[in-house]
Amino acid sequence: MDEDGPLSRDTLRGRTGESSVAHWFLLDADRWLLAGVLSVAAFATFVGLGTVAMPLRAAMESGTPIDTAFQALVAAILTGVTLVVSINQLVLSQELGRLGDQQAWMDEAMEYRRSVEELFGSVGPPDPSQFLQALVQTSSDRAEALRDAVADSDDDQLRRRTERLVENVCRNSEEIRSQLETSTFGEFGVLRSGLNYNYSWKIYAVRRLRHEHEDSLGEDELAAFDDLIDSLTLFGPALEHFKSLYFQWELVHLTRSILYAGLPGVVAATATVLYLDQESVPGTTLGVDNLVWVVSTSATLSLVPFFLLAAYVLRIATISKRTGSLGPFILRRAERTEAIDWEQ
């Protein structure tokens, strides 16, 4: 089967067509690691500029650029930390509500679980990763049941198209189950695995196949199509719910990370303003003025909170942009076609 055909755009990267480096940078990379990469790049830039392009000690002789820059950094760190904490508290405040609101939320959650457990035929697992595994396994089972239902059909084209669709659903389901087995909720791995299951396209493909061959389908075959559509439809709300919970976890992690990085950053910037002058850091190391090493280190430490903010916001914004629809709607033009080439 052609892995690049319109029925094979399953993974998030496959649907966007972006490079592996861009995908790693935006989504897969550990946020602290990405902030570290940005910090190293900033440090190297500061050292290079202070040594070659704009000798720091010579610049200090004509003014006080260090004091001005680090005073601005102190103010920016304090303002940024306060702002991030405030936004985090605003988002988390949505979890606070009256008893009636909490009861309504619980009733909706239990109603959804009852619908899913009718699909499972048993009580669904409480763990998010196991729950998603059960959903994709059920979709795979329903797809195989659909293949069996149309196996004796006189419509050769229906059998070929169904076989290709079922292979796609089962292959993608197996990939997702293997990814979820090693994922723990709260980490990006669970959400990434769910996003790699292109349920919106599958719903469209199944409904399109059902519509195009409706005249040649019997009651059992129609029921098999409906069962597969039901299992795929129930995957969407679960993924969106876990995505919302993940965003809350990420905001908590972001706030904590900003606080951890902001403290040494503001201390470094304040100490630079109060105590650093040309005479306090004489000599050179590795051919670079020690003043450049000290100022570059202090500036990099002061910027770490902003690198962390950029790293977390990049992933949250990327996920939000690429998962902006719930159900059978497909927003990205690259994933849409006027007709499915079933024979590709």
Short mmCIF file of C-alpha atoms in Angstrom, two decimals:
data_model
loop_
_atom_site.label_atom_id
_atom_site.label_comp_id
_atom_site.label_asym_id
_atom_site.label_seq_id
_atom_site.Cartn_x
_atom_site.Cartn_y
_atom_site.Cartn_z
CA MET A 1 0.00 0.00 0.00
CA ASP A 2 1.27 3.47 -0.85
CA GLU A 3 2.28 5.14 2.40
CA ASP A 4 1.92 8.56 0.82
CA GLY A 5 -1.61 8.20 -0.50
CA PRO A 6 -4.56 10.19 0.76
CA LEU A 7 -5.59 7.39 3.07
CA SER A 8 -2.14 7.32 4.72
CA ARG A 9 -1.82 10.83 6.17
CA ASP A 10 -2.16 9.51 9.70
CA THR A 11 0.64 11.01 11.77
CA LEU A 12 0.65 14.67 12.66
CA ARG A 13 3.95 15.19 10.84
CA GLY A 14 2.66 13.34 7.80
CA ARG A 15 -0.40 15.57 7.62
CA THR A 16 1.62 18.79 7.86
CA GLY A 17 4.52 17.72 5.63
CA GLU A 18 7.08 19.56 7.76
CA SER A 19 10.69 18.47 8.22
CA SER A 20 11.80 16.26 11.10
CA VAL A 21 13.90 19.13 12.52
CA ALA A 22 10.96 21.53 12.56
CA HIS A 23 8.70 18.85 14.08
CA TRP A 24 11.27 18.14 16.80
CA PHE A 25 11.74 21.84 17.51
CA LEU A 26 8.03 22.65 17.75
CA LEU A 27 6.67 19.52 19.44
CA ASP A 28 8.90 16.60 20.34
CA ALA A 29 11.86 18.25 22.05
CA ASP A 30 11.95 18.43 25.83
CA ARG A 31 11.15 22.03 26.67
CA TRP A 32 14.07 22.41 29.10
CA LEU A 33 16.40 20.94 26.47
CA LEU A 34 15.09 23.34 23.84
CA ALA A 35 15.52 26.26 26.23
CA GLY A 36 19.07 25.02 26.84
CA VAL A 37 19.80 24.97 23.11
CA LEU A 38 18.51 28.54 22.79
CA SER A 39 20.58 29.58 25.80
CA VAL A 40 23.77 28.12 24.33
CA ALA A 41 23.08 29.89 21.05
CA ALA A 42 22.49 33.19 22.87
CA PHE A 43 25.66 32.76 24.95
CA ALA A 44 27.77 32.08 21.86
CA THR A 45 26.26 35.13 20.16
CA PHE A 46 27.02 37.37 23.12
CA VAL A 47 30.62 36.14 23.32
CA GLY A 48 31.11 36.61 19.59
CA LEU A 49 29.65 40.12 19.56
CA GLY A 50 31.57 41.15 22.65
CA THR A 51 34.86 39.92 21.21
CA VAL A 52 34.73 40.70 17.52
CA ALA A 53 31.89 42.90 16.39
CA MET A 54 31.63 45.17 19.40
CA PRO A 55 34.46 44.92 21.97
CA LEU A 56 32.72 45.20 25.34
CA ARG A 57 35.45 46.89 27.36
CA ALA A 58 35.83 49.59 24.72
CA ALA A 59 32.09 50.17 24.71
CA MET A 60 32.02 50.54 28.49
CA GLU A 61 34.63 53.28 28.33
CA SER A 62 32.20 55.50 26.43
CA GLY A 63 29.14 54.83 28.57
CA THR A 64 27.33 52.35 30.79
CA PRO A 65 25.57 49.92 28.40
CA ILE A 66 25.77 47.07 30.91
CA ASP A 67 23.90 48.92 33.65
CA THR A 68 21.20 50.05 31.24
CA ALA A 69 20.75 46.60 29.70
CA PHE A 70 20.63 44.68 32.98
CA GLN A 71 18.31 47.16 34.66
CA ALA A 72 15.91 46.53 31.79
CA LEU A 73 16.38 42.76 32.19
CA VAL A 74 15.56 42.91 35.91
CA ALA A 75 12.34 44.77 35.18
CA ALA A 76 11.47 42.39 32.32
CA ILE A 77 12.04 39.27 34.44
CA LEU A 78 9.90 40.51 37.31
CA THR A 79 7.15 41.63 34.97
CA GLY A 80 7.28 38.43 32.91
CA VAL A 81 7.16 36.11 35.92
CA THR A 82 4.23 38.04 37.38
CA LEU A 83 2.38 37.95 34.07
CA VAL A 84 2.88 34.21 33.54
CA VAL A 85 1.74 33.39 37.06
CA SER A 86 -1.33 35.59 36.61
CA ILE A 87 -2.28 33.93 33.32
CA ASN A 88 -1.78 30.50 34.88
CA GLN A 89 -4.05 31.39 37.79
CA LEU A 90 -6.68 32.74 35.38
CA VAL A 91 -6.72 29.49 33.40
CA LEU A 92 -6.75 27.26 36.45
CA SER A 93 -9.54 29.31 38.02
CA GLN A 94 -11.87 27.73 35.47
CA GLU A 95 -11.63 24.54 37.51
CA LEU A 96 -13.24 26.35 40.44
CA GLY A 97 -17.01 26.38 40.36
CA ARG A 98 -20.22 25.89 42.25
CA LEU A 99 -21.38 22.47 43.31
CA GLY A 100 -24.03 22.47 40.59
CA ASP A 101 -21.41 23.16 37.91
CA GLN A 102 -19.24 20.34 39.19
CA GLN A 103 -22.23 18.00 39.26
CA ALA A 104 -23.14 18.89 35.67
CA TRP A 105 -19.56 18.25 34.58
CA MET A 106 -19.58 14.88 36.34
CA ASP A 107 -22.90 13.91 34.74
CA GLU A 108 -21.57 14.74 31.27
CA ALA A 109 -18.38 12.76 31.91
CA MET A 110 -20.29 9.73 33.16
CA GLU A 111 -22.69 9.90 30.21
CA TYR A 112 -19.75 9.83 27.83
CA ARG A 113 -18.17 6.90 29.67
CA ARG A 114 -21.45 4.98 29.51
CA SER A 115 -21.58 5.56 25.75
CA VAL A 116 -18.02 4.31 25.36
CA GLU A 117 -18.58 1.31 27.62
CA GLU A 118 -21.50 0.26 25.44
CA LEU A 119 -18.96 0.26 22.63
CA PHE A 120 -16.41 -1.70 24.71
CA GLY A 121 -18.91 -4.11 26.18
CA SER A 122 -17.18 -3.65 29.55
CA VAL A 123 -16.06 -0.96 32.00
CA GLY A 124 -13.47 1.27 30.33
CA PRO A 125 -9.99 1.67 31.88
CA PRO A 126 -9.50 4.78 34.04
CA ASP A 127 -5.99 5.58 32.81
CA PRO A 128 -6.04 8.03 29.85
CA SER A 129 -3.42 6.17 27.81
CA GLN A 130 -5.14 2.82 28.35
CA PHE A 131 -8.50 4.41 27.55
CA LEU A 132 -7.21 5.68 24.21
CA GLN A 133 -5.65 2.28 23.55
CA ALA A 134 -9.02 0.63 24.11
CA LEU A 135 -10.69 3.09 21.73
CA VAL A 136 -8.23 2.52 18.89
CA GLN A 137 -8.35 -1.25 19.48
CA THR A 138 -12.14 -1.14 19.23
CA SER A 139 -11.91 0.86 16.01
CA SER A 140 -9.51 -1.75 14.62
CA ASP A 141 -11.87 -4.57 15.62
CA ARG A 142 -14.82 -2.77 14.05
CA ALA A 143 -12.81 -2.21 10.86
CA GLU A 144 -12.04 -5.92 10.62
CA ALA A 145 -15.71 -6.69 11.23
CA LEU A 146 -16.55 -4.38 8.33
CA ARG A 147 -14.11 -6.24 6.08
CA ASP A 148 -15.75 -9.54 7.03
CA ALA A 149 -19.21 -8.07 6.41
CA VAL A 150 -18.43 -7.07 2.82
CA ALA A 151 -16.30 -10.14 2.03
CA ASP A 152 -19.18 -11.88 0.24
CA SER A 153 -20.41 -8.77 -1.58
CA ASP A 154 -20.83 -8.95 -5.36
CA ASP A 155 -19.36 -5.44 -5.60
CA ASP A 156 -15.67 -6.04 -6.35
CA GLN A 157 -14.86 -2.33 -6.11
CA LEU A 158 -16.46 -2.15 -2.66
CA ARG A 159 -14.35 -5.08 -1.43
CA ARG A 160 -11.11 -3.55 -2.76
CA ARG A 161 -11.81 -0.14 -1.30
CA THR A 162 -12.89 -1.58 2.03
CA GLU A 163 -9.76 -3.71 2.22
CA ARG A 164 -7.56 -0.67 1.67
CA LEU A 165 -9.45 1.38 4.24
CA VAL A 166 -9.35 -1.42 6.83
CA GLU A 167 -5.61 -1.88 6.33
CA ASN A 168 -5.12 1.81 6.99
CA VAL A 169 -7.23 1.80 10.17
CA CYS A 170 -5.64 -1.37 11.55
CA ARG A 171 -2.07 -0.31 10.76
CA ASN A 172 -2.54 3.12 12.32
CA SER A 173 -4.29 1.61 15.36
CA GLU A 174 -1.39 -0.77 15.95
CA GLU A 175 1.11 2.09 15.75
CA ILE A 176 -0.87 4.17 18.25
CA ARG A 177 -1.29 1.30 20.71
CA SER A 178 2.46 0.63 20.71
CA GLN A 179 3.17 4.33 21.32
CA LEU A 180 0.64 4.57 24.15
CA GLU A 181 2.07 1.55 25.95
CA THR A 182 5.16 3.55 26.90
CA SER A 183 3.42 6.89 27.54
CA THR A 184 2.39 8.40 30.86
CA PHE A 185 -0.32 11.03 31.13
CA GLY A 186 1.06 14.48 31.86
CA GLU A 187 3.82 13.92 29.33
CA PHE A 188 3.46 14.98 25.72
CA GLY A 189 3.73 11.36 24.58
CA VAL A 190 0.07 10.53 25.29
CA LEU A 191 -1.25 13.53 23.42
CA ARG A 192 1.23 13.04 20.58
CA SER A 193 0.04 9.46 20.13
CA GLY A 194 -3.58 10.57 20.05
CA LEU A 195 -2.80 13.29 17.50
CA ASN A 196 -1.14 10.69 15.29
CA TYR A 197 -4.51 8.93 14.97
CA ASN A 198 -6.19 10.83 12.13
CA TYR A 199 -9.74 10.03 13.17
CA SER A 200 -11.28 13.00 11.31
CA TRP A 201 -10.05 11.74 7.96
CA LYS A 202 -11.07 8.18 8.80
CA ILE A 203 -14.61 9.29 9.63
CA TYR A 204 -14.80 11.10 6.30
CA ALA A 205 -13.34 8.16 4.37
CA VAL A 206 -15.71 5.61 5.94
CA ARG A 207 -18.77 7.80 5.40
CA ARG A 208 -17.69 8.53 1.82
CA LEU A 209 -17.24 4.83 1.09
CA ARG A 210 -20.61 4.02 2.64
CA HIS A 211 -22.34 6.72 0.58
CA GLU A 212 -20.73 5.75 -2.75
CA HIS A 213 -21.74 2.07 -2.39
CA GLU A 214 -24.96 2.45 -0.42
CA ASP A 215 -27.06 0.82 -3.16
CA SER A 216 -25.08 -2.40 -2.93
CA LEU A 217 -25.01 -2.65 0.87
CA GLY A 218 -27.28 -4.91 2.91
CA GLU A 219 -28.49 -4.30 6.45
CA ASP A 220 -25.58 -6.15 8.06
CA GLU A 221 -23.05 -4.25 5.97
CA LEU A 222 -24.69 -0.90 6.73
CA ALA A 223 -24.63 -1.76 10.44
CA ALA A 224 -20.92 -2.62 10.20
CA PHE A 225 -20.22 0.78 8.62
CA ASP A 226 -22.23 2.54 11.35
CA ASP A 227 -20.40 0.64 14.10
CA LEU A 228 -17.01 1.73 12.74
CA ILE A 229 -18.17 5.34 12.43
CA ASP A 230 -19.45 5.26 16.04
CA SER A 231 -16.11 4.00 17.38
CA LEU A 232 -14.17 6.67 15.47
CA THR A 233 -16.59 9.40 16.54
CA LEU A 234 -16.13 8.60 20.23
CA PHE A 235 -12.35 8.99 19.90
CA GLY A 236 -12.64 12.72 19.16
CA PRO A 237 -14.19 13.94 22.46
CA ALA A 238 -11.73 11.83 24.48
CA LEU A 239 -8.74 13.29 22.65
CA GLU A 240 -10.04 16.85 23.03
CA HIS A 241 -10.67 16.32 26.75
CA PHE A 242 -7.18 14.93 27.32
CA LYS A 243 -5.76 17.80 25.26
CA SER A 244 -7.46 20.30 27.58
CA LEU A 245 -6.10 18.53 30.64
CA TYR A 246 -2.64 18.42 29.07
CA PHE A 247 -2.72 22.17 28.44
CA GLN A 248 -3.51 22.74 32.12
CA TRP A 249 -0.57 20.54 33.10
CA GLU A 250 1.70 22.38 30.67
CA LEU A 251 0.70 25.75 32.12
CA VAL A 252 1.51 24.47 35.59
CA HIS A 253 4.89 23.20 34.36
CA LEU A 254 5.50 26.50 32.57
CA THR A 255 4.77 28.54 35.69
CA ARG A 256 7.00 26.38 37.85
CA SER A 257 9.80 26.45 35.27
CA ILE A 258 9.59 30.23 34.94
CA LEU A 259 9.82 30.59 38.72
CA TYR A 260 12.80 28.23 38.90
CA ALA A 261 14.65 30.04 36.11
CA GLY A 262 13.54 33.55 37.08
CA LEU A 263 15.19 33.52 40.52
CA PRO A 264 18.80 32.93 39.37
CA GLY A 265 18.14 35.19 36.38
CA VAL A 266 17.07 38.18 38.45
CA VAL A 267 19.90 37.58 40.95
CA ALA A 268 22.47 37.49 38.14
CA ALA A 269 21.10 40.62 36.50
CA THR A 270 20.90 42.53 39.79
CA ALA A 271 24.41 41.50 40.85
CA THR A 272 25.75 42.65 37.48
CA VAL A 273 24.20 46.09 37.92
CA LEU A 274 25.41 46.46 41.52
CA TYR A 275 28.91 45.04 41.43
CA LEU A 276 30.35 44.76 37.92
CA ASP A 277 32.84 47.26 36.54
CA GLN A 278 35.85 47.08 34.24
CA GLU A 279 38.44 46.76 37.00
CA SER A 280 36.67 43.91 38.79
CA VAL A 281 37.21 41.40 35.95
CA PRO A 282 40.76 41.71 34.52
CA GLY A 283 42.54 39.35 32.15
CA THR A 284 41.51 36.97 29.38
CA THR A 285 40.57 33.30 29.03
CA LEU A 286 40.94 31.38 25.75
CA GLY A 287 41.78 34.66 24.09
CA VAL A 288 38.50 36.27 25.18
CA ASP A 289 38.23 39.09 27.66
CA ASN A 290 36.99 37.79 31.02
CA LEU A 291 34.56 40.69 31.16
CA VAL A 292 32.88 39.30 28.06
CA TRP A 293 32.58 35.84 29.67
CA VAL A 294 31.00 37.29 32.81
CA VAL A 295 28.57 39.60 31.05
CA SER A 296 27.58 36.92 28.52
CA THR A 297 26.92 34.40 31.29
CA SER A 298 24.85 36.85 33.29
CA ALA A 299 22.85 37.94 30.26
CA THR A 300 22.16 34.34 29.26
CA LEU A 301 20.96 33.43 32.77
CA SER A 302 18.67 36.45 32.69
CA LEU A 303 17.16 35.33 29.38
CA VAL A 304 16.51 31.67 30.34
CA PRO A 305 12.95 32.42 31.61
CA PHE A 306 12.08 33.92 28.23
CA PHE A 307 13.57 30.95 26.38
CA LEU A 308 11.44 28.63 28.52
CA LEU A 309 8.36 30.73 27.84
CA ALA A 310 9.05 30.59 24.11
CA ALA A 311 9.62 26.82 24.21
CA TYR A 312 6.37 26.03 26.02
CA VAL A 313 4.24 28.52 24.09
CA LEU A 314 5.57 27.21 20.78
CA ARG A 315 4.31 23.70 21.56
CA ILE A 316 0.96 24.82 22.97
CA ALA A 317 0.33 27.15 20.03
CA THR A 318 1.38 24.51 17.50
CA ILE A 319 -0.96 21.91 18.98
CA SER A 320 -3.82 24.40 19.12
CA LYS A 321 -3.35 25.42 15.49
CA ARG A 322 -3.10 21.88 14.16
CA THR A 323 -5.99 20.43 16.15
CA GLY A 324 -8.49 23.22 15.75
CA SER A 325 -11.43 21.03 14.74
CA LEU A 326 -13.48 18.33 16.43
CA GLY A 327 -15.16 15.64 14.40
CA PRO A 328 -15.28 15.10 10.64
CA PHE A 329 -14.05 18.59 9.70
CA ILE A 330 -10.61 18.84 8.09
CA LEU A 331 -9.15 22.34 8.24
CA ARG A 332 -5.77 21.81 6.57
CA ARG A 333 -5.95 22.14 2.80
CA ALA A 334 -3.20 19.56 2.26
CA GLU A 335 -5.44 16.90 3.83
CA ARG A 336 -8.51 17.70 1.72
CA THR A 337 -9.29 16.35 -1.72
CA GLU A 338 -12.42 16.56 -3.84
CA ALA A 339 -12.39 12.77 -4.19
CA ILE A 340 -10.49 9.91 -2.68
CA ASP A 341 -8.31 7.94 -5.06
CA TRP A 342 -9.15 4.55 -3.61
CA GLU A 343 -6.91 2.76 -6.07
CA GLN A 344 -3.74 4.76 -5.30
#
